């Protein structure tokens, strides 16, 4: 995540400026300020509450949907003959994303001063991904910026649709599980204590299962705040741990080798790999540079590191597909199609077809997994709530039976 830095500087006119800037490190922050023609007098990481809030709000990359809209709108306006400065001004006014709006203000000023659009975007790696900046730079050099932006818009739209399919498939199971937690919590905190009071008034000996449940209910009522704090702490620790390379590598390795989830993750990685590499190849980006860009979108640290190690084989001229055969995520069909693409000189088109094929596979698999999970979630909900109810109802039935036989 990008860090927030506080700076003081002097511009060409001798005016003193100050403010905060987001950058990966202090060197990147200093380079960004100097590119604006300013002489730095003070630069330090901003660890105040304001800086931390700004880092949390603005230190994340734009969503695929936002990137698609940005590229599509910019392409349409440029294609219509609107000057680049006017395009940026319109995008700045229309943007509802505070991070993007703030970045566009600086980008507008720098482009007006003569900087290239791609050069200004490089100052915001936390907002604009590596693939986007590189392709825009190629578009500026070759004079096909509009076409590049249209390709990027299509790329980010497809990425957004893929993410939405996965989210949509998981909504129902997540909703049912959430309902189960709320129902169980309600029974433990309100329903069970009321029934227990009735049973105690009747001087009925409680079964072991009911006593255990009563202990859980008492624990939830007495230490609910503590359990909530522990849960928040565990979530924070999991988030903190996911930022550590060793833990991330172990987590990604584990998920990749799970029976069903691993297959799904593998196909998602292939889609991202092929689609990103395809658009970079279409833009004329050199293969080694393209591999660096692809690595940033895979979402699996182990596979990213393995792919980077294979760059030496590509550099030595062993052939991209032959080198990729040792990559754990690669499938036989993918390698066969890529071999055909390399030999025919149509690798970018073949990669796009591979991405489309595996995207359909992901869509079907997500749908099947969602349908497979649904009955298990419903069974879990029924068994859990039913067990809770029975531990209370059975003693009540025994009490009524005893009263009736008196």
mmCIF file with all atom_site columns, C-alpha atoms in Angstrom, residues 60-242:
data_model
loop_
_atom_site.group_PDB
_atom_site.id
_atom_site.type_symbol
_atom_site.label_atom_id
_atom_site.label_alt_id
_atom_site.label_comp_id
_atom_site.label_asym_id
_atom_site.label_entity_id
_atom_site.label_seq_id
_atom_site.pdbx_PDB_ins_code
_atom_site.Cartn_x
_atom_site.Cartn_y
_atom_site.Cartn_z
_atom_site.occupancy
_atom_site.B_iso_or_equiv
_atom_site.pdbx_formal_charge
_atom_site.auth_seq_id
_atom_site.auth_comp_id
_atom_site.auth_asym_id
_atom_site.auth_atom_id
_atom_site.pdbx_PDB_model_num
ATOM 1   C CA . UNK A 1 60  ? -5.765  1.529   -2.944  1.00 0.00 ? 60  UNK A CA 1
ATOM 2   C CA . UNK A 1 61  ? -5.812  0.881   -6.647  1.00 0.00 ? 61  UNK A CA 1
ATOM 3   C CA . UNK A 1 62  ? -8.951  1.893   -8.512  1.00 0.00 ? 62  UNK A CA 1
ATOM 4   C CA . UNK A 1 63  ? -11.488 -0.857  -9.081  1.00 0.00 ? 63  UNK A CA 1
ATOM 5   C CA . UNK A 1 64  ? -11.653 -2.461  -12.532 1.00 0.00 ? 64  UNK A CA 1
ATOM 6   C CA . UNK A 1 65  ? -15.028 -0.794  -13.134 1.00 0.00 ? 65  UNK A CA 1
ATOM 7   C CA . UNK A 1 66  ? -13.616 2.694   -12.392 1.00 0.00 ? 66  UNK A CA 1
ATOM 8   C CA . UNK A 1 67  ? -10.607 2.069   -14.633 1.00 0.00 ? 67  UNK A CA 1
ATOM 9   C CA . UNK A 1 68  ? -12.877 0.858   -17.455 1.00 0.00 ? 68  UNK A CA 1
ATOM 10  C CA . UNK A 1 69  ? -15.065 3.984   -17.198 1.00 0.00 ? 69  UNK A CA 1
ATOM 11  C CA . UNK A 1 70  ? -11.995 6.252   -17.093 1.00 0.00 ? 70  UNK A CA 1
ATOM 12  C CA . UNK A 1 71  ? -10.428 4.665   -20.202 1.00 0.00 ? 71  UNK A CA 1
ATOM 13  C CA . UNK A 1 72  ? -13.729 4.498   -22.105 1.00 0.00 ? 72  UNK A CA 1
ATOM 14  C CA . UNK A 1 73  ? -14.653 8.146   -21.464 1.00 0.00 ? 73  UNK A CA 1
ATOM 15  C CA . UNK A 1 74  ? -11.158 9.387   -22.289 1.00 0.00 ? 74  UNK A CA 1
ATOM 16  C CA . UNK A 1 75  ? -11.108 7.344   -25.520 1.00 0.00 ? 75  UNK A CA 1
ATOM 17  C CA . UNK A 1 76  ? -14.508 8.674   -26.622 1.00 0.00 ? 76  UNK A CA 1
ATOM 18  C CA . UNK A 1 77  ? -13.547 12.312  -26.007 1.00 0.00 ? 77  UNK A CA 1
ATOM 19  C CA . UNK A 1 78  ? -10.150 12.001  -27.705 1.00 0.00 ? 78  UNK A CA 1
ATOM 20  C CA . UNK A 1 79  ? -11.763 10.248  -30.657 1.00 0.00 ? 79  UNK A CA 1
ATOM 21  C CA . UNK A 1 80  ? -14.209 13.160  -30.929 1.00 0.00 ? 80  UNK A CA 1
ATOM 22  C CA . UNK A 1 81  ? -11.302 15.581  -31.172 1.00 0.00 ? 81  UNK A CA 1
ATOM 23  C CA . UNK A 1 82  ? -11.501 17.015  -27.645 1.00 0.00 ? 82  UNK A CA 1
ATOM 24  C CA . UNK A 1 83  ? -8.067  18.296  -26.471 1.00 0.00 ? 83  UNK A CA 1
ATOM 25  C CA . UNK A 1 84  ? -6.406  16.219  -23.744 1.00 0.00 ? 84  UNK A CA 1
ATOM 26  C CA . UNK A 1 85  ? -6.554  19.061  -21.197 1.00 0.00 ? 85  UNK A CA 1
ATOM 27  C CA . UNK A 1 86  ? -10.303 19.497  -21.744 1.00 0.00 ? 86  UNK A CA 1
ATOM 28  C CA . UNK A 1 87  ? -10.749 15.724  -21.390 1.00 0.00 ? 87  UNK A CA 1
ATOM 29  C CA . UNK A 1 88  ? -8.936  15.714  -18.040 1.00 0.00 ? 88  UNK A CA 1
ATOM 30  C CA . UNK A 1 89  ? -10.932 18.723  -16.817 1.00 0.00 ? 89  UNK A CA 1
ATOM 31  C CA . UNK A 1 90  ? -14.226 16.999  -17.688 1.00 0.00 ? 90  UNK A CA 1
ATOM 32  C CA . UNK A 1 91  ? -13.139 13.729  -16.045 1.00 0.00 ? 91  UNK A CA 1
ATOM 33  C CA . UNK A 1 92  ? -12.059 15.654  -12.953 1.00 0.00 ? 92  UNK A CA 1
ATOM 34  C CA . UNK A 1 93  ? -15.443 17.380  -12.673 1.00 0.00 ? 93  UNK A CA 1
ATOM 35  C CA . UNK A 1 94  ? -17.437 14.182  -13.228 1.00 0.00 ? 94  UNK A CA 1
ATOM 36  C CA . UNK A 1 95  ? -15.393 11.915  -10.946 1.00 0.00 ? 95  UNK A CA 1
ATOM 37  C CA . UNK A 1 96  ? -17.167 10.717  -7.789  1.00 0.00 ? 96  UNK A CA 1
ATOM 38  C CA . UNK A 1 97  ? -14.017 8.986   -6.537  1.00 0.00 ? 97  UNK A CA 1
ATOM 39  C CA . UNK A 1 98  ? -12.149 11.366  -4.207  1.00 0.00 ? 98  UNK A CA 1
ATOM 40  C CA . UNK A 1 99  ? -8.785  9.664   -4.767  1.00 0.00 ? 99  UNK A CA 1
ATOM 41  C CA . UNK A 1 100 ? -9.136  9.863   -8.555  1.00 0.00 ? 100 UNK A CA 1
ATOM 42  C CA . UNK A 1 101 ? -10.351 13.471  -8.451  1.00 0.00 ? 101 UNK A CA 1
ATOM 43  C CA . UNK A 1 102 ? -7.390  14.536  -6.331  1.00 0.00 ? 102 UNK A CA 1
ATOM 44  C CA . UNK A 1 103 ? -4.958  12.722  -8.641  1.00 0.00 ? 103 UNK A CA 1
ATOM 45  C CA . UNK A 1 104 ? -6.551  14.238  -11.757 1.00 0.00 ? 104 UNK A CA 1
ATOM 46  C CA . UNK A 1 105 ? -6.032  17.750  -10.371 1.00 0.00 ? 105 UNK A CA 1
ATOM 47  C CA . UNK A 1 106 ? -2.262  17.178  -10.246 1.00 0.00 ? 106 UNK A CA 1
ATOM 48  C CA . UNK A 1 107 ? -2.259  15.290  -13.568 1.00 0.00 ? 107 UNK A CA 1
ATOM 49  C CA . UNK A 1 108 ? -4.087  18.199  -15.233 1.00 0.00 ? 108 UNK A CA 1
ATOM 50  C CA . UNK A 1 109 ? -1.525  20.715  -13.958 1.00 0.00 ? 109 UNK A CA 1
ATOM 51  C CA . UNK A 1 110 ? 1.443   18.622  -15.092 1.00 0.00 ? 110 UNK A CA 1
ATOM 52  C CA . UNK A 1 111 ? 0.000   17.923  -18.555 1.00 0.00 ? 111 UNK A CA 1
ATOM 53  C CA . UNK A 1 112 ? -0.672  21.658  -18.935 1.00 0.00 ? 112 UNK A CA 1
ATOM 54  C CA . UNK A 1 113 ? 2.999   22.265  -18.104 1.00 0.00 ? 113 UNK A CA 1
ATOM 55  C CA . UNK A 1 114 ? 4.055   19.888  -20.883 1.00 0.00 ? 114 UNK A CA 1
ATOM 56  C CA . UNK A 1 115 ? 4.393   16.448  -19.246 1.00 0.00 ? 115 UNK A CA 1
ATOM 57  C CA . UNK A 1 116 ? 3.109   13.388  -21.099 1.00 0.00 ? 116 UNK A CA 1
ATOM 58  C CA . UNK A 1 117 ? -0.034  11.749  -19.720 1.00 0.00 ? 117 UNK A CA 1
ATOM 59  C CA . UNK A 1 118 ? 1.759   8.435   -19.133 1.00 0.00 ? 118 UNK A CA 1
ATOM 60  C CA . UNK A 1 119 ? 4.527   10.213  -17.206 1.00 0.00 ? 119 UNK A CA 1
ATOM 61  C CA . UNK A 1 120 ? 2.006   11.815  -14.850 1.00 0.00 ? 120 UNK A CA 1
ATOM 62  C CA . UNK A 1 121 ? 0.160   8.517   -14.316 1.00 0.00 ? 121 UNK A CA 1
ATOM 63  C CA . UNK A 1 122 ? 3.429   6.883   -13.185 1.00 0.00 ? 122 UNK A CA 1
ATOM 64  C CA . UNK A 1 123 ? 3.291   9.109   -10.106 1.00 0.00 ? 123 UNK A CA 1
ATOM 65  C CA . UNK A 1 124 ? 0.148   7.280   -8.948  1.00 0.00 ? 124 UNK A CA 1
ATOM 66  C CA . UNK A 1 125 ? 0.979   3.539   -9.007  1.00 0.00 ? 125 UNK A CA 1
ATOM 67  C CA . UNK A 1 126 ? -1.513  3.097   -6.177  1.00 0.00 ? 126 UNK A CA 1
ATOM 68  C CA . UNK A 1 127 ? -4.320  4.187   -8.536  1.00 0.00 ? 127 UNK A CA 1
ATOM 69  C CA . UNK A 1 128 ? -3.284  3.309   -12.078 1.00 0.00 ? 128 UNK A CA 1
ATOM 70  C CA . UNK A 1 129 ? -1.924  -0.214  -12.669 1.00 0.00 ? 129 UNK A CA 1
ATOM 71  C CA . UNK A 1 130 ? 1.402   -0.912  -14.371 1.00 0.00 ? 130 UNK A CA 1
ATOM 72  C CA . UNK A 1 131 ? -0.251  -2.396  -17.477 1.00 0.00 ? 131 UNK A CA 1
ATOM 73  C CA . UNK A 1 132 ? -2.344  0.741   -18.051 1.00 0.00 ? 132 UNK A CA 1
ATOM 74  C CA . UNK A 1 133 ? 0.552   3.189   -17.709 1.00 0.00 ? 133 UNK A CA 1
ATOM 75  C CA . UNK A 1 134 ? 2.830   1.162   -20.018 1.00 0.00 ? 134 UNK A CA 1
ATOM 76  C CA . UNK A 1 135 ? 0.233   0.821   -22.775 1.00 0.00 ? 135 UNK A CA 1
ATOM 77  C CA . UNK A 1 136 ? -0.714  4.509   -22.639 1.00 0.00 ? 136 UNK A CA 1
ATOM 78  C CA . UNK A 1 137 ? 2.977   5.346   -23.032 1.00 0.00 ? 137 UNK A CA 1
ATOM 79  C CA . UNK A 1 138 ? 3.135   3.098   -26.119 1.00 0.00 ? 138 UNK A CA 1
ATOM 80  C CA . UNK A 1 139 ? -0.028  4.742   -27.474 1.00 0.00 ? 139 UNK A CA 1
ATOM 81  C CA . UNK A 1 140 ? 1.498   8.206   -27.083 1.00 0.00 ? 140 UNK A CA 1
ATOM 82  C CA . UNK A 1 141 ? 4.705   7.172   -28.877 1.00 0.00 ? 141 UNK A CA 1
ATOM 83  C CA . UNK A 1 142 ? 2.950   5.377   -31.757 1.00 0.00 ? 142 UNK A CA 1
ATOM 84  C CA . UNK A 1 143 ? 0.063   7.823   -32.113 1.00 0.00 ? 143 UNK A CA 1
ATOM 85  C CA . UNK A 1 144 ? -2.672  5.253   -31.406 1.00 0.00 ? 144 UNK A CA 1
ATOM 86  C CA . UNK A 1 145 ? -3.632  6.382   -27.890 1.00 0.00 ? 145 UNK A CA 1
ATOM 87  C CA . UNK A 1 146 ? -7.371  6.217   -28.611 1.00 0.00 ? 146 UNK A CA 1
ATOM 88  C CA . UNK A 1 147 ? -7.182  2.587   -29.768 1.00 0.00 ? 147 UNK A CA 1
ATOM 89  C CA . UNK A 1 148 ? -5.057  1.672   -26.749 1.00 0.00 ? 148 UNK A CA 1
ATOM 90  C CA . UNK A 1 149 ? -7.563  3.273   -24.373 1.00 0.00 ? 149 UNK A CA 1
ATOM 91  C CA . UNK A 1 150 ? -10.430 1.361   -26.030 1.00 0.00 ? 150 UNK A CA 1
ATOM 92  C CA . UNK A 1 151 ? -8.534  -1.927  -25.599 1.00 0.00 ? 151 UNK A CA 1
ATOM 93  C CA . UNK A 1 152 ? -7.825  -1.074  -21.974 1.00 0.00 ? 152 UNK A CA 1
ATOM 94  C CA . UNK A 1 153 ? -11.508 -0.272  -21.384 1.00 0.00 ? 153 UNK A CA 1
ATOM 95  C CA . UNK A 1 154 ? -12.516 -3.677  -22.796 1.00 0.00 ? 154 UNK A CA 1
ATOM 96  C CA . UNK A 1 155 ? -9.816  -5.374  -20.698 1.00 0.00 ? 155 UNK A CA 1
ATOM 97  C CA . UNK A 1 156 ? -10.965 -3.765  -17.434 1.00 0.00 ? 156 UNK A CA 1
ATOM 98  C CA . UNK A 1 157 ? -14.648 -4.363  -18.263 1.00 0.00 ? 157 UNK A CA 1
ATOM 99  C CA . UNK A 1 158 ? -13.967 -8.094  -18.688 1.00 0.00 ? 158 UNK A CA 1
ATOM 100 C CA . UNK A 1 159 ? -11.948 -8.141  -15.463 1.00 0.00 ? 159 UNK A CA 1
ATOM 101 C CA . UNK A 1 160 ? -14.850 -6.426  -13.670 1.00 0.00 ? 160 UNK A CA 1
ATOM 102 C CA . UNK A 1 161 ? -17.382 -8.935  -15.049 1.00 0.00 ? 161 UNK A CA 1
ATOM 103 C CA . UNK A 1 162 ? -15.218 -11.850 -13.915 1.00 0.00 ? 162 UNK A CA 1
ATOM 104 C CA . UNK A 1 163 ? -14.973 -10.434 -10.385 1.00 0.00 ? 163 UNK A CA 1
ATOM 105 C CA . UNK A 1 164 ? -18.716 -9.739  -10.290 1.00 0.00 ? 164 UNK A CA 1
ATOM 106 C CA . UNK A 1 165 ? -19.559 -13.312 -11.327 1.00 0.00 ? 165 UNK A CA 1
ATOM 107 C CA . UNK A 1 166 ? -17.526 -14.664 -8.419  1.00 0.00 ? 166 UNK A CA 1
ATOM 108 C CA . UNK A 1 167 ? -19.063 -12.200 -5.937  1.00 0.00 ? 167 UNK A CA 1
ATOM 109 C CA . UNK A 1 168 ? -22.623 -12.854 -7.142  1.00 0.00 ? 168 UNK A CA 1
ATOM 110 C CA . UNK A 1 169 ? -22.215 -16.621 -6.803  1.00 0.00 ? 169 UNK A CA 1
ATOM 111 C CA . UNK A 1 170 ? -21.069 -16.218 -3.191  1.00 0.00 ? 170 UNK A CA 1
ATOM 112 C CA . UNK A 1 171 ? -23.831 -13.817 -2.087  1.00 0.00 ? 171 UNK A CA 1
ATOM 113 C CA . UNK A 1 172 ? -26.477 -16.478 -1.286  1.00 0.00 ? 172 UNK A CA 1
ATOM 114 C CA . UNK A 1 173 ? -24.225 -18.786 0.791   1.00 0.00 ? 173 UNK A CA 1
ATOM 115 C CA . UNK A 1 174 ? -22.827 -15.755 2.644   1.00 0.00 ? 174 UNK A CA 1
ATOM 116 C CA . UNK A 1 175 ? -26.375 -14.485 3.308   1.00 0.00 ? 175 UNK A CA 1
ATOM 117 C CA . UNK A 1 176 ? -27.507 -17.854 4.674   1.00 0.00 ? 176 UNK A CA 1
ATOM 118 C CA . UNK A 1 177 ? -24.433 -18.172 6.909   1.00 0.00 ? 177 UNK A CA 1
ATOM 119 C CA . UNK A 1 178 ? -24.943 -14.632 8.169   1.00 0.00 ? 178 UNK A CA 1
ATOM 120 C CA . UNK A 1 179 ? -28.587 -15.426 8.952   1.00 0.00 ? 179 UNK A CA 1
ATOM 121 C CA . UNK A 1 180 ? -27.501 -18.574 10.781  1.00 0.00 ? 180 UNK A CA 1
ATOM 122 C CA . UNK A 1 181 ? -25.105 -16.606 12.979  1.00 0.00 ? 181 UNK A CA 1
ATOM 123 C CA . UNK A 1 182 ? -27.814 -14.033 13.816  1.00 0.00 ? 182 UNK A CA 1
ATOM 124 C CA . UNK A 1 183 ? -30.425 -16.721 14.604  1.00 0.00 ? 183 UNK A CA 1
ATOM 125 C CA . UNK A 1 184 ? -28.010 -18.679 16.794  1.00 0.00 ? 184 UNK A CA 1
ATOM 126 C CA . UNK A 1 185 ? -26.965 -15.497 18.613  1.00 0.00 ? 185 UNK A CA 1
ATOM 127 C CA . UNK A 1 186 ? -30.615 -14.539 19.208  1.00 0.00 ? 186 UNK A CA 1
ATOM 128 C CA . UNK A 1 187 ? -31.448 -18.000 20.589  1.00 0.00 ? 187 UNK A CA 1
ATOM 129 C CA . UNK A 1 188 ? -28.405 -18.027 22.887  1.00 0.00 ? 188 UNK A CA 1
ATOM 130 C CA . UNK A 1 189 ? -28.933 -14.505 24.253  1.00 0.00 ? 189 UNK A CA 1
ATOM 131 C CA . UNK A 1 190 ? -32.727 -14.237 24.544  1.00 0.00 ? 190 UNK A CA 1
ATOM 132 C CA . UNK A 1 191 ? -34.678 -17.452 23.897  1.00 0.00 ? 191 UNK A CA 1
ATOM 133 C CA . UNK A 1 192 ? -32.553 -19.953 25.839  1.00 0.00 ? 192 UNK A CA 1
ATOM 134 C CA . UNK A 1 193 ? -32.284 -17.949 29.099  1.00 0.00 ? 193 UNK A CA 1
ATOM 135 C CA . UNK A 1 194 ? -36.086 -17.534 29.199  1.00 0.00 ? 194 UNK A CA 1
ATOM 136 C CA . UNK A 1 195 ? -36.668 -21.289 28.807  1.00 0.00 ? 195 UNK A CA 1
ATOM 137 C CA . UNK A 1 196 ? -33.987 -22.124 31.367  1.00 0.00 ? 196 UNK A CA 1
ATOM 138 C CA . UNK A 1 197 ? -35.712 -19.928 33.955  1.00 0.00 ? 197 UNK A CA 1
ATOM 139 C CA . UNK A 1 198 ? -38.954 -21.853 33.384  1.00 0.00 ? 198 UNK A CA 1
ATOM 140 C CA . UNK A 1 199 ? -37.161 -25.204 33.761  1.00 0.00 ? 199 UNK A CA 1
ATOM 141 C CA . UNK A 1 200 ? -35.420 -24.071 36.951  1.00 0.00 ? 200 UNK A CA 1
ATOM 142 C CA . UNK A 1 201 ? -38.773 -22.917 38.431  1.00 0.00 ? 201 UNK A CA 1
ATOM 143 C CA . UNK A 1 202 ? -40.071 -26.452 37.777  1.00 0.00 ? 202 UNK A CA 1
ATOM 144 C CA . UNK A 1 203 ? -36.985 -27.894 39.555  1.00 0.00 ? 203 UNK A CA 1
ATOM 145 C CA . UNK A 1 204 ? -36.118 -30.088 36.583  1.00 0.00 ? 204 UNK A CA 1
ATOM 146 C CA . UNK A 1 205 ? -32.623 -31.544 36.283  1.00 0.00 ? 205 UNK A CA 1
ATOM 147 C CA . UNK A 1 206 ? -31.106 -30.257 33.040  1.00 0.00 ? 206 UNK A CA 1
ATOM 148 C CA . UNK A 1 207 ? -29.498 -32.711 30.605  1.00 0.00 ? 207 UNK A CA 1
ATOM 149 C CA . UNK A 1 208 ? -25.758 -32.386 29.986  1.00 0.00 ? 208 UNK A CA 1
ATOM 150 C CA . UNK A 1 209 ? -26.276 -30.931 26.484  1.00 0.00 ? 209 UNK A CA 1
ATOM 151 C CA . UNK A 1 210 ? -28.596 -28.258 27.868  1.00 0.00 ? 210 UNK A CA 1
ATOM 152 C CA . UNK A 1 211 ? -26.108 -27.411 30.638  1.00 0.00 ? 211 UNK A CA 1
ATOM 153 C CA . UNK A 1 212 ? -23.331 -26.978 28.048  1.00 0.00 ? 212 UNK A CA 1
ATOM 154 C CA . UNK A 1 213 ? -25.571 -24.738 25.951  1.00 0.00 ? 213 UNK A CA 1
ATOM 155 C CA . UNK A 1 214 ? -26.501 -22.774 29.051  1.00 0.00 ? 214 UNK A CA 1
ATOM 156 C CA . UNK A 1 215 ? -22.799 -22.226 29.764  1.00 0.00 ? 215 UNK A CA 1
ATOM 157 C CA . UNK A 1 216 ? -22.255 -20.990 26.204  1.00 0.00 ? 216 UNK A CA 1
ATOM 158 C CA . UNK A 1 217 ? -25.261 -18.671 26.516  1.00 0.00 ? 217 UNK A CA 1
ATOM 159 C CA . UNK A 1 218 ? -23.956 -17.286 29.801  1.00 0.00 ? 218 UNK A CA 1
ATOM 160 C CA . UNK A 1 219 ? -20.503 -16.768 28.264  1.00 0.00 ? 219 UNK A CA 1
ATOM 161 C CA . UNK A 1 220 ? -21.978 -14.898 25.294  1.00 0.00 ? 220 UNK A CA 1
ATOM 162 C CA . UNK A 1 221 ? -24.022 -12.609 27.558  1.00 0.00 ? 221 UNK A CA 1
ATOM 163 C CA . UNK A 1 222 ? -21.273 -11.902 30.099  1.00 0.00 ? 222 UNK A CA 1
ATOM 164 C CA . UNK A 1 223 ? -18.302 -11.645 27.755  1.00 0.00 ? 223 UNK A CA 1
ATOM 165 C CA . UNK A 1 224 ? -19.936 -10.621 24.482  1.00 0.00 ? 224 UNK A CA 1
ATOM 166 C CA . UNK A 1 225 ? -17.832 -7.461  24.206  1.00 0.00 ? 225 UNK A CA 1
ATOM 167 C CA . UNK A 1 226 ? -14.635 -9.443  24.870  1.00 0.00 ? 226 UNK A CA 1
ATOM 168 C CA . UNK A 1 227 ? -15.500 -12.036 22.198  1.00 0.00 ? 227 UNK A CA 1
ATOM 169 C CA . UNK A 1 228 ? -16.247 -9.230  19.740  1.00 0.00 ? 228 UNK A CA 1
ATOM 170 C CA . UNK A 1 229 ? -12.885 -7.586  20.482  1.00 0.00 ? 229 UNK A CA 1
ATOM 171 C CA . UNK A 1 230 ? -11.105 -10.929 20.032  1.00 0.00 ? 230 UNK A CA 1
ATOM 172 C CA . UNK A 1 231 ? -12.871 -11.434 16.699  1.00 0.00 ? 231 UNK A CA 1
ATOM 173 C CA . UNK A 1 232 ? -11.832 -7.969  15.505  1.00 0.00 ? 232 UNK A CA 1
ATOM 174 C CA . UNK A 1 233 ? -8.265  -8.676  16.675  1.00 0.00 ? 233 UNK A CA 1
ATOM 175 C CA . UNK A 1 234 ? -8.189  -11.980 14.760  1.00 0.00 ? 234 UNK A CA 1
ATOM 176 C CA . UNK A 1 235 ? -9.455  -10.253 11.595  1.00 0.00 ? 235 UNK A CA 1
ATOM 177 C CA . UNK A 1 236 ? -6.812  -7.536  11.976  1.00 0.00 ? 236 UNK A CA 1
ATOM 178 C CA . UNK A 1 237 ? -4.069  -10.131 12.574  1.00 0.00 ? 237 UNK A CA 1
ATOM 179 C CA . UNK A 1 238 ? -5.201  -12.079 9.496   1.00 0.00 ? 238 UNK A CA 1
ATOM 180 C CA . UNK A 1 239 ? -5.082  -8.887  7.430   1.00 0.00 ? 239 UNK A CA 1
ATOM 181 C CA . UNK A 1 240 ? -1.662  -7.990  8.852   1.00 0.00 ? 240 UNK A CA 1
ATOM 182 C CA . UNK A 1 241 ? -0.395  -11.513 8.206   1.00 0.00 ? 241 UNK A CA 1
ATOM 183 C CA . UNK A 1 242 ? -1.588  -11.436 4.609   1.00 0.00 ? 242 UNK A CA 1
#
